[in-house]
Short mmCIF file of C-alpha atoms in Angstrom, two decimals:
data_model
loop_
_atom_site.label_atom_id
_atom_site.label_comp_id
_atom_site.label_asym_id
_atom_site.label_seq_id
_atom_site.Cartn_x
_atom_site.Cartn_y
_atom_site.Cartn_z
CA UNK A 16 -18.20 4.15 20.62
CA UNK A 17 -16.20 2.29 23.26
CA UNK A 18 -15.63 -1.43 23.40
CA UNK A 19 -13.50 -3.85 25.37
CA UNK A 20 -11.66 -7.03 24.46
CA UNK A 21 -11.15 -9.75 27.05
CA UNK A 22 -8.14 -11.87 26.25
CA UNK A 23 -8.80 -15.22 27.92
CA UNK A 24 -5.56 -16.80 26.72
CA UNK A 25 -3.19 -14.16 28.10
CA UNK A 26 -5.47 -12.98 30.94
CA UNK A 27 -5.85 -9.24 30.39
CA UNK A 28 -8.41 -6.77 29.08
CA UNK A 29 -8.13 -3.81 26.72
CA UNK A 30 -10.48 -0.93 25.94
CA UNK A 31 -10.63 1.26 22.85
CA UNK A 32 -12.58 4.43 22.04
CA UNK A 33 -13.36 4.66 18.32
CA UNK A 34 -13.92 8.42 18.51
CA UNK A 35 -10.84 9.57 20.41
CA UNK A 36 -8.49 6.70 19.62
CA UNK A 37 -7.77 6.23 23.32
CA UNK A 38 -6.47 2.74 24.03
CA UNK A 39 -5.68 1.15 27.37
CA UNK A 40 -4.97 -2.34 28.58
CA UNK A 41 -4.72 -3.87 32.00
CA UNK A 42 -1.87 -5.87 33.41
CA UNK A 43 -2.16 -9.64 33.70
CA UNK A 44 -5.21 -10.50 35.80
CA UNK A 45 -4.67 -13.11 38.53
CA UNK A 46 -6.98 -15.94 39.62
CA UNK A 47 -8.79 -13.53 41.99
CA UNK A 48 -9.61 -11.11 39.18
CA UNK A 49 -7.03 -8.55 40.33
CA UNK A 50 -4.67 -6.62 38.07
CA UNK A 51 -1.12 -7.72 38.90
CA UNK A 52 0.43 -4.66 37.23
CA UNK A 53 2.57 -6.96 35.08
CA UNK A 54 2.24 -6.15 31.39
CA UNK A 55 1.13 -9.02 29.16
CA UNK A 56 3.82 -9.97 26.67
CA UNK A 57 1.37 -10.35 23.79
CA UNK A 58 -2.25 -10.65 22.73
CA UNK A 59 -4.00 -13.68 21.26
CA UNK A 60 -4.83 -11.58 18.16
CA UNK A 61 -3.27 -8.32 16.91
CA UNK A 62 -4.89 -5.13 18.25
CA UNK A 63 -3.50 -3.02 15.40
CA UNK A 64 -2.76 -4.18 11.87
CA UNK A 65 -0.70 -2.19 9.39
CA UNK A 66 -2.42 -3.03 6.11
CA UNK A 67 -0.29 -2.30 3.05
CA UNK A 68 -3.08 -1.58 0.60
CA UNK A 69 -0.65 0.02 -1.87
CA UNK A 70 1.44 -2.36 -3.95
CA UNK A 71 3.08 0.46 -5.87
CA UNK A 72 3.64 4.20 -5.60
CA UNK A 73 2.02 6.38 -8.26
CA UNK A 74 4.61 9.06 -7.43
CA UNK A 75 7.49 6.58 -7.74
CA UNK A 76 8.80 7.98 -11.02
CA UNK A 77 8.92 11.50 -9.59
CA UNK A 78 10.99 10.36 -6.60
CA UNK A 79 9.18 12.54 -4.06
CA UNK A 80 10.65 10.69 -1.09
CA UNK A 81 14.23 10.86 -2.40
CA UNK A 82 13.87 14.59 -3.10
CA UNK A 83 12.63 15.02 0.49
CA UNK A 84 15.69 13.20 1.85
CA UNK A 85 13.72 10.09 2.82
CA UNK A 86 14.63 6.61 1.58
CA UNK A 87 11.40 4.65 1.05
CA UNK A 88 11.81 1.55 3.20
CA UNK A 89 9.24 -0.25 1.00
CA UNK A 90 11.30 0.42 -2.16
CA UNK A 91 8.40 2.21 -3.81
CA UNK A 92 10.69 3.50 -6.55
CA UNK A 93 11.70 0.05 -7.74
CA UNK A 94 8.87 -2.38 -6.88
CA UNK A 95 5.63 -2.21 -8.85
CA UNK A 96 2.95 -4.64 -7.69
CA UNK A 97 -0.87 -4.47 -7.87
CA UNK A 98 -2.66 -2.69 -5.05
CA UNK A 99 -4.62 -4.79 -2.58
CA UNK A 100 -8.02 -5.79 -3.94
CA UNK A 101 -11.25 -4.81 -2.21
CA UNK A 102 -12.14 -8.48 -1.73
CA UNK A 103 -8.83 -9.23 0.00
CA UNK A 104 -9.20 -6.17 2.20
CA UNK A 105 -12.74 -7.17 3.18
CA UNK A 106 -11.55 -10.72 3.98
CA UNK A 107 -8.95 -9.25 6.35
CA UNK A 108 -11.40 -6.83 7.98
CA UNK A 109 -14.07 -9.47 8.58
CA UNK A 110 -11.59 -11.64 10.48
CA UNK A 111 -10.70 -8.67 12.68
CA UNK A 112 -14.16 -7.51 13.72
CA UNK A 113 -14.43 -7.48 17.51
CA UNK A 114 -10.81 -8.60 17.90
CA UNK A 115 -8.74 -5.74 16.46
CA UNK A 116 -9.03 -2.00 17.06
CA UNK A 117 -7.28 -0.16 14.26
CA UNK A 118 -6.04 -0.51 10.70
CA UNK A 119 -3.08 1.65 9.74
CA UNK A 120 -3.37 1.84 5.96
CA UNK A 121 -0.05 1.97 4.15
CA UNK A 122 2.14 0.17 1.65
CA UNK A 123 4.29 1.39 -1.25
CA UNK A 124 2.52 4.69 -1.78
CA UNK A 125 -0.11 7.06 -0.46
CA UNK A 126 -3.19 5.08 0.66
CA UNK A 127 -5.44 8.01 -0.22
CA UNK A 128 -4.54 7.35 -3.87
CA UNK A 129 -5.88 3.78 -3.83
CA UNK A 130 -8.44 3.36 -6.61
CA UNK A 131 -11.08 2.23 -4.07
CA UNK A 132 -10.00 4.36 -1.12
CA UNK A 133 -13.50 5.34 0.04
CA UNK A 134 -14.72 1.75 -0.13
CA UNK A 135 -11.78 0.60 2.01
CA UNK A 136 -12.68 3.19 4.65
CA UNK A 137 -16.32 2.07 4.59
CA UNK A 138 -15.31 -1.57 5.05
CA UNK A 139 -13.25 -0.60 8.10
CA UNK A 140 -16.11 1.18 9.80
CA UNK A 141 -18.64 -1.54 8.98
CA UNK A 142 -16.37 -3.93 10.88
CA UNK A 143 -15.82 -1.61 13.88
CA UNK A 144 -12.26 -0.85 12.82
CA UNK A 145 -10.81 2.66 12.93
CA UNK A 146 -8.69 3.47 9.85
CA UNK A 147 -5.66 5.74 10.06
CA UNK A 148 -3.01 6.37 7.44
CA UNK A 149 0.10 8.32 6.49
CA UNK A 150 0.39 10.27 3.25
CA UNK A 151 2.95 12.42 1.49
CA UNK A 152 0.06 14.81 0.89
CA UNK A 153 0.94 15.18 -2.79
CA UNK A 154 -2.47 14.00 -4.02
CA UNK A 155 -4.57 15.34 -1.14
CA UNK A 156 -7.79 17.15 -2.12
CA UNK A 157 -10.63 18.73 -0.11
CA UNK A 158 -12.80 15.76 -1.13
CA UNK A 159 -10.30 13.25 0.27
CA UNK A 160 -9.94 15.35 3.42
CA UNK A 161 -13.72 15.21 3.88
CA UNK A 162 -13.61 11.40 3.64
CA UNK A 163 -10.89 11.40 6.30
CA UNK A 164 -13.10 13.45 8.61
CA UNK A 165 -16.01 11.06 8.06
CA UNK A 166 -14.15 7.78 8.54
CA UNK A 167 -10.64 8.15 9.97
CA UNK A 168 -9.38 8.46 13.51
CA UNK A 169 -6.34 10.48 12.47
CA UNK A 170 -4.20 11.20 9.42
CA UNK A 171 -0.45 11.74 9.38
CA UNK A 172 1.37 13.78 6.75
CA UNK A 173 5.00 12.88 6.15
CA UNK A 174 7.32 15.86 6.56
CA UNK A 175 8.49 16.16 2.92
CA UNK A 176 9.55 19.81 3.23
CA UNK A 177 7.46 21.01 0.31
CA UNK A 178 4.49 23.20 -0.49
CA UNK A 179 2.26 20.14 -0.98
CA UNK A 180 3.13 19.05 2.58
CA UNK A 181 1.79 22.29 4.03
CA UNK A 182 -1.20 22.31 1.65
CA UNK A 183 -2.22 18.81 2.72
CA UNK A 184 -1.92 19.69 6.42
CA UNK A 185 -4.04 22.78 5.84
CA UNK A 186 -6.73 20.85 3.94
CA UNK A 187 -6.97 18.24 6.68
CA UNK A 188 -7.12 20.83 9.44
CA UNK A 189 -9.76 22.80 7.55
CA UNK A 190 -11.83 19.60 7.33
CA UNK A 191 -11.53 19.09 11.09
CA UNK A 192 -9.31 16.00 10.86
CA UNK A 193 -6.97 15.11 13.75
CA UNK A 194 -3.71 15.72 11.91
CA UNK A 195 -0.22 14.56 12.83
CA UNK A 196 3.18 15.03 11.21
CA UNK A 197 5.43 12.02 10.75
CA UNK A 198 9.06 13.06 10.85
CA UNK A 199 11.80 10.59 9.85
CA UNK A 200 14.85 11.23 12.04
CA UNK A 201 18.28 10.44 10.64
CA UNK A 202 21.68 12.03 10.27
CA UNK A 203 20.34 14.23 7.51
CA UNK A 204 17.35 15.58 9.47
CA UNK A 205 18.15 15.63 13.20
CA UNK A 206 19.61 19.16 13.19
CA UNK A 207 16.54 20.54 11.46
CA UNK A 208 14.26 18.72 13.88
CA UNK A 209 16.07 19.98 16.98
CA UNK A 210 15.76 23.54 15.66
CA UNK A 211 12.09 23.20 14.76
CA UNK A 212 11.18 21.72 18.14
CA UNK A 213 13.15 24.43 19.94
CA UNK A 214 11.16 27.09 18.07
CA UNK A 215 7.84 25.19 17.82
CA UNK A 216 8.24 25.67 14.10
CA UNK A 217 5.40 23.49 12.83
CA UNK A 218 1.97 24.39 11.43
CA UNK A 219 -0.48 25.62 14.05
CA UNK A 220 -3.36 23.33 14.87
CA UNK A 221 -1.63 19.98 14.39
CA UNK A 222 -2.26 17.31 16.99
CA UNK A 223 1.25 15.84 17.23
CA UNK A 224 4.71 15.40 15.80
CA UNK A 225 5.59 11.70 15.68
CA UNK A 226 9.29 10.86 15.37
CA UNK A 227 10.14 7.86 13.20
CA UNK A 228 13.67 6.52 13.53
CA UNK A 229 15.43 6.06 10.18
CA UNK A 230 16.03 2.39 9.35
CA UNK A 231 18.37 0.86 6.75
CA UNK A 232 15.56 -0.99 4.98
CA UNK A 233 14.50 -0.76 1.35
CA UNK A 234 16.06 2.42 -0.02
CA UNK A 235 17.09 3.57 3.46
CA UNK A 236 20.88 3.89 3.73
CA UNK A 237 23.04 2.77 6.65
CA UNK A 238 25.02 6.02 6.63
CA UNK A 239 21.86 7.89 7.62
CA UNK A 240 21.39 5.92 10.86
CA UNK A 241 21.75 7.73 14.17
CA UNK A 242 24.31 6.49 16.67
CA UNK A 243 23.79 6.36 20.46
CA UNK A 244 27.14 8.13 20.80
CA UNK A 245 26.06 11.06 18.60
CA UNK A 246 25.97 14.17 20.87
CA UNK A 247 22.92 15.43 18.97
CA UNK A 248 20.79 12.51 20.19
CA UNK A 249 20.54 13.65 23.84
CA UNK A 250 19.86 17.18 22.59
CA UNK A 251 16.93 15.86 20.57
CA UNK A 252 15.41 14.01 23.51
CA UNK A 253 15.87 17.08 25.69
CA UNK A 254 13.70 19.00 23.20
CA UNK A 255 11.17 16.16 23.13
CA UNK A 256 10.69 16.50 26.89
CA UNK A 257 9.91 20.22 26.75
CA UNK A 258 6.39 21.61 26.56
CA UNK A 259 5.09 22.31 23.08
CA UNK A 260 1.75 23.51 21.66
CA UNK A 261 1.47 20.06 20.08
CA UNK A 262 2.08 16.55 21.37
CA UNK A 263 5.38 14.85 20.64
CA UNK A 264 5.38 11.10 20.14
CA UNK A 265 7.77 8.53 18.77
CA UNK A 266 7.74 5.08 17.27
CA UNK A 267 8.60 2.14 19.48
CA UNK A 268 11.96 1.86 17.69
CA UNK A 269 12.98 5.05 19.53
CA UNK A 270 12.05 3.80 23.01
CA UNK A 271 15.58 2.65 23.96
CA UNK A 272 16.78 6.20 23.30
CA UNK A 273 13.97 7.72 25.34
CA UNK A 274 14.73 5.38 28.26
CA UNK A 275 18.36 6.39 28.17
CA UNK A 276 18.14 10.15 27.61
CA UNK A 277 14.78 11.35 28.92
CA UNK A 278 14.61 12.39 32.55
CA UNK A 279 11.01 13.49 32.96
CA UNK A 280 8.99 11.00 30.90
CA UNK A 281 7.03 8.36 32.78
CA UNK A 282 8.51 5.03 31.57
CA UNK A 283 5.01 3.56 31.84
CA UNK A 284 3.93 5.80 28.98
CA UNK A 285 6.43 4.14 26.63
CA UNK A 286 5.63 0.97 24.71
CA UNK A 287 8.44 -1.16 23.36
CA UNK A 288 8.29 -2.97 20.03
CA UNK A 289 4.75 -4.30 19.53
CA UNK A 290 5.59 -6.24 16.38
CA UNK A 291 4.31 -9.80 16.68
CA UNK A 292 3.02 -8.99 20.18
CA UNK A 293 0.15 -6.55 19.59
CA UNK A 294 0.58 -5.58 15.94
CA UNK A 295 1.61 -6.93 12.52
CA UNK A 296 1.82 -5.99 8.85
CA UNK A 297 -0.08 -7.43 5.89
CA UNK A 298 1.18 -6.52 2.44
CA UNK A 299 -0.76 -6.04 -0.78
CA UNK A 300 0.45 -9.51 -1.81
CA UNK A 301 -1.34 -10.96 1.25
CA UNK A 302 1.87 -11.82 3.08
CA UNK A 303 1.82 -11.24 6.85
CA UNK A 304 4.93 -10.35 8.84
CA UNK A 305 5.39 -9.17 12.46
CA UNK A 306 6.64 -5.76 11.31
CA UNK A 307 6.52 -3.83 8.04
CA UNK A 308 10.30 -3.41 8.18
CA UNK A 309 10.76 -7.13 7.59
CA UNK A 310 11.31 -6.34 3.94
CA UNK A 311 13.28 -9.54 3.38
CA UNK A 312 10.25 -11.47 4.69
CA UNK A 313 12.34 -13.54 7.08
CA UNK A 314 9.27 -14.12 9.28
CA UNK A 315 6.60 -14.10 6.56
CA UNK A 316 3.45 -16.22 6.45
CA UNK A 317 1.20 -16.33 3.37
CA UNK A 318 -2.44 -15.47 3.96
CA UNK A 319 -3.21 -17.25 0.71
CA UNK A 320 -2.80 -20.43 2.76
CA UNK A 321 -3.53 -19.37 6.34
CA UNK A 322 -5.93 -17.22 8.35
CA UNK A 323 -4.66 -14.20 10.30
CA UNK A 324 -4.98 -16.13 13.55
CA UNK A 325 -2.98 -19.05 12.14
CA UNK A 326 -0.24 -16.71 10.95
CA UNK A 327 -0.23 -14.96 14.34
CA UNK A 328 0.37 -18.29 16.09
CA UNK A 329 2.87 -19.57 13.53
CA UNK A 330 6.41 -20.80 14.08
CA UNK A 331 7.71 -17.79 12.13
CA UNK A 332 6.03 -15.27 14.43
CA UNK A 333 7.21 -17.13 17.52
CA UNK A 334 10.76 -17.01 16.21
CA UNK A 335 10.45 -13.23 15.95
CA UNK A 336 9.06 -12.95 19.49
CA UNK A 337 11.89 -15.08 20.86
CA UNK A 338 14.32 -12.34 19.82
CA UNK A 339 12.65 -10.07 22.40
CA UNK A 340 12.15 -12.77 25.00
CA UNK A 341 15.85 -13.56 25.11
CA UNK A 342 17.39 -10.11 24.70
CA UNK A 343 19.37 -8.33 27.43
CA UNK A 344 18.63 -10.74 30.34
CA UNK A 345 20.76 -8.77 32.83
CA UNK A 346 19.39 -5.30 32.08
CA UNK A 347 17.07 -3.69 34.62
CA UNK A 348 15.14 -2.02 31.80
CA UNK A 349 14.53 -5.21 29.83
CA UNK A 350 10.78 -5.23 30.49
CA UNK A 351 10.50 -1.69 29.11
CA UNK A 352 12.77 -2.09 26.10
CA UNK A 353 13.07 -5.83 25.27
CA UNK A 354 16.36 -5.15 23.55
CA UNK A 355 14.91 -2.85 20.92
CA UNK A 356 14.40 -3.78 17.27
CA UNK A 357 14.67 -7.55 16.62
CA UNK A 358 15.15 -6.95 12.89
CA UNK A 359 17.84 -4.26 12.85
CA UNK A 360 19.80 -4.19 16.12
CA UNK A 361 22.14 -1.59 14.65
CA UNK A 362 19.47 1.15 14.90
CA UNK A 363 18.94 0.74 18.67
CA UNK A 364 19.96 3.88 20.57
CA UNK A 365 21.63 2.01 23.41
CA UNK A 366 25.27 1.15 24.13
CA UNK A 367 24.78 -0.26 27.63
CA UNK A 368 27.21 -2.95 28.79
CA UNK A 369 24.14 -5.05 29.68
CA UNK A 370 22.92 -5.13 26.10
CA UNK A 371 22.84 -8.62 24.64
CA UNK A 372 21.29 -9.72 21.36
CA UNK A 373 20.44 -13.36 20.67
#
């Protein structure tokens, strides 16, 4: 199924294919109905919402993420809250029908372990929303994989370097699910990643490797952050640019690095931070923030008191957007990068003299 959204407020159109996940949007459309080629800064309603359905991690006591060398940015080891209720999830989904394309299910644990996981997937589809999610794979079963094939656009398995990681990937592939690997890149993992990309050392049949830049949020440590002066960083992006039997993608947090180090990637294929512009995060406690990494809830709006649209147009969200509007005014790449992460400027892989944070 394909459908389009016409944004009257910001004068652009977007199209989304629920089967392939393909998403495109026009530039700003002028008074003559022509595409100006200028990207809209934001949408009048989020096109993708990261819905944190998990308030706690059932694997928290086992410390799977710590053992895998990954610091849970949602502090799943220390915070134990109720999972999102079905009624709250349905309330969110019904507001999004015809206005939003995708739900990325997440939170403080594996979404496939939510007590009403199948019902959540059904609610998504009944509201023309495509669910995707990331899992450690620890609790994956053939039955869950079959549900993913029936309802999900894609599933990502976090690279936890364990037998259950490979087992989950295999189960998903056997079920015919578009399967990605999410790989957190920090000081402790970049050497391994460079080597694996150089040798295409990932399970056959996966759709893509998606690189997620390590952030010092939650249990994430500052000493694991990459530096733009680290000589391994350009080596990594050189491997990213090579041909592989799988796609290689990255989160928007990595875009400044790609703009600096990649020589053969079309800059138009890169999307800078979409937080508060085209996407947002809603936690299990029904708090909405521009980005899931706003763990201190500096820009939070309670959905106990406001609708999604009201939160989207709130003073808090506009404050977040102003960080990008005012960043790096003298840089020629500002429109592509917008200064990088507004929450954690220290992670941005750029040391240009034109860089300026407000």
